[in-house]
Amino acid sequence: MITRVKLKNWRSHLDSEFKFSRGTNALFGGMGSGKTSVLNGICFAFFGNFPDLQSKKVKLDEIIMNKPVEKNKAEVEVFFEVNGKTYSVKRIIEKGKGTTYSEFREEGKLIEAPNSQRVTEAVEKVLKIDYELFTRAIYSEQNALDYFLTIPKGQRMKKIDELLMIDKFEEARANAKTLINRLLDRKIEKQKLIDQVDLTSLEKNISDLIFSINQLSSEKEKLEKELKEILIKKRKIEEEVNELRKLNESLESLKREQKGISSAMEETIKVIKSLEEVIKDRTKEEVEKLLEELEKRAKELEKDLKIKKEDYEKLSSFVSEIKTKLSFLKEKIKELEKDIENKLKLKNELEGIRSSVGNLEEVIEERKCLYEKLIGEEKELEGRIKETREIIEKLSSVTGKCPVCDSTLTEDKKKKLLEEREKLLEEFKNRVEEIRKNKGENETRLKELEELRKKVERIVFEIKDFDFKQEEYEKSKKEIDDLSKILEEKEKELKELKEEIEKKEKVNEEMKEKINELKLISSKFEDYEKRKERLSELMKEAKHLEVKISEIEEKIGGRNLIERENELRKLFGEEKEKEGKISENSKLIEEKEQRKKEYEEKIKQVAKEKEEVKKLEKIINDLKIFELALKSTQEEMRREFVEAVNYEMNKLWPTLYPYRDFIEIKLNIEEGDYVLQLKDRAGNFINADGIASGGERSVACLALRIAFARVLA
Ligand SMILES: Nc1ncnc2c1ncn2[C@@H]1O[C@H](COP(=O)(O)OP(=O)(O)O)[C@@H](O)[C@H]1O
Ligand SMILES: [Mg+2]
């Protein structure tokens, strides 16, 4: 039951509140006073929608108050009670944004917010009514009271089925039918598969396979037993072969050793024989005594040789010293001869100079005096020439008186005087020329004489030691003679000494050879002893080997390795053959098992399919029952609904229609559709559609509406 409605900015309602109480509540008001707005508000609060909004007759923004003042936001809140609990639902709309907030409360406690859809779902759950049912059965729009009669005939049943949600049964039925058909198809398919399989032949195949598998298995067992026996035999022979191989190997190696020893013995005997030849029948003591003696003598000889060699060295170095001295002296004499010859030549030259020039110092002095005298004469003449030139100059420029004698001077006299002076000047000049020539000659001669003097001085210096050199030459010559004599003597001595040394060395060499020979013989004695010892050792070893060899031969006991090896090879072959047969056998068994398994699998598969078919059959049956149940439920529901509606309508009818022209009202099913009928006084039912009076029609529709609401809500 709705208890309270609050509207804010909701169309013409700025802030309105309505309270409702038990029983019928009515809203009274003039046109445009806002009654419809309240009903729209309630519907919107519950479901977020109302018919005019759904059919787009109005837009949500137009709900928000636009006059007298324009608002941006509207709010609607509805309070109601269900089963003694109070609930409230509120929604807010904003311009251009739609529903911006929704909430649902139970006993004042917030249950759901702010999502509009979720709030609607919560309300539907509590009311157990959805928008569809609310708008068709409970909430009647203005001028839509006769909604039922406006539905075209033949579609009423469908519309009412929708209200009753019987249409859902229809859907379920159709679905069941398709499902049944699909399952039937599947069943047929499976059956086909089952029919294709020949079970009896499959089973026969399996029993055949089992028989042959058993046969093969017992064959395999037999083969395995045989193989085992072969293996045991093989192992035994293998062991024997190994033993024989080892014995043969050691026998061979012993024989090799034996061969080695006998050849070593032969070799040793040979060596012993050759040693005996060297030693002959000398005893060791004899040889050693001889050796000692010889070594002593050799030592003495070597000592003597050493002294002689030292003497020889000394003498030869003395000889070479004399030789050096001699060669030096010879060189010196050669030089002295040259020198003396030179000096003799110079001496002759000096004699020549002295005999041609005389005393050279005096001659040079004389020449020097002459030279001085010539220089004096030259100077005097030069003075006179200068004087004469001056006089000539004066005379030629003067008139009247003589510059010299101050006498009157005539032109003739002047001329005569000038001629005289010119002549004199010429004379002086000639004489100076002559003196100068003499002076030059004298100068050259003086130079030559000076050169000669220098040369003489040099020669005198050179020949100063002439006598000394002569003496030296004589002395050196004598010395060479002396030394040559000594050299001759010493060289003879040296030659003798050399011959003596050579002789002794030869003796020494021979002695050494002899010593070596004796040493060799002495060493052979040792070797001889050793070889003899070795020979007896070898003989012992040979005996030992012989014993060993006969032991092994006894162990072999005439058994043949090759024979045994052939036997083993044969057994190997047999083993391989058996193994091959066994593996072939196993493969066959495996294949047959596989095939058996496949057949069994197939039988299992068929059994499974059969089971499936059975299951499918059951489901199909159940579904058919379900389909029938749906159909009968549908019919039952319609019948019950019609009965309930008719009961409700007739309860209301006397109150709604007190005129008694029609005594009963009923919803009838005719030709698979609903018709609303009225019963007249004569007891005939007339269709409400056909009744002329609009009032009667409206009342009948109102009765139907109220009955619907009562039955459905
Ligand atoms: N958004 C709005 N703002 C203000 N007034 C509105 C708005 N929408 C409709 N109306 C006015 O509100 C009035 C109420 O109309 P309505 O509820 O249908 O009245 P009634 O059902 O009582 O005849 C009308 O006069 C209408 O013009
Ligand atoms: Mg109205």
XYZ file of N, CA and C and ligand atoms in Angstrom, residues 11-12 30-37 62-67 142, ligand 1:
78
model
N 6.963 18.675 -12.722
C 5.989 19.409 -13.549
C 5.494 20.621 -12.786
N 4.158 20.714 -12.501
C 3.669 21.934 -11.844
C 3.852 21.875 -10.325
N -9.211 20.509 -10.421
C -9.607 21.033 -11.726
C -8.628 20.589 -12.787
N -8.941 20.905 -13.996
C -8.071 20.537 -15.106
C -6.725 21.209 -14.913
N -5.702 20.458 -15.126
C -4.330 21.017 -15.045
C -3.872 21.287 -13.630
N -4.603 20.725 -12.649
C -4.169 20.973 -11.262
C -3.023 20.041 -10.835
N -2.743 19.016 -11.639
C -1.553 18.196 -11.380
C -1.842 16.779 -10.911
N -3.040 16.226 -11.162
C -3.396 14.878 -10.718
C -2.577 13.818 -11.489
N -2.619 13.943 -12.815
C -1.883 12.971 -13.640
C -0.393 12.972 -13.288
N 0.100 14.182 -13.029
C 1.520 14.302 -12.684
C 1.868 13.445 -11.480
N 11.290 17.487 -19.916
C 10.058 18.279 -19.846
C 9.311 18.076 -18.530
N 9.719 17.070 -17.770
C 9.108 16.791 -16.466
C 9.577 17.836 -15.451
N 10.849 18.291 -15.615
C 11.395 19.251 -14.653
C 10.681 20.596 -14.818
N 10.284 21.176 -13.720
C 9.484 22.410 -13.729
C 10.147 23.490 -14.581
N 9.344 24.043 -15.525
C 9.903 25.134 -16.328
C 9.157 26.436 -16.144
N 8.018 26.380 -15.433
C 7.311 27.624 -15.100
C 6.598 27.430 -13.758
N -5.052 7.774 -18.431
C -6.243 8.573 -18.726
C -6.818 8.138 -20.075
N 7.446 21.235 -16.846
C 6.345 21.860 -16.369
N 6.440 22.955 -15.591
C 5.355 23.590 -15.121
N 4.150 23.230 -15.425
C 3.963 22.155 -16.216
C 5.042 21.430 -16.740
N 4.577 20.387 -17.503
C 3.224 20.468 -17.456
N 2.797 21.540 -16.696
C 1.469 21.945 -16.379
O 1.061 21.276 -15.217
C -0.333 21.206 -15.199
C -0.768 19.879 -14.615
O -1.227 18.954 -15.591
P -1.919 17.586 -15.233
O -1.185 16.935 -14.104
O -2.114 16.795 -16.479
O -3.288 18.128 -14.640
P -4.688 17.311 -14.392
O -4.349 15.880 -14.561
O -4.940 17.649 -12.946
O -5.583 17.826 -15.358
C -0.803 21.482 -16.574
O -1.453 22.807 -16.586
C 0.426 21.589 -17.400
O 0.415 22.643 -18.342
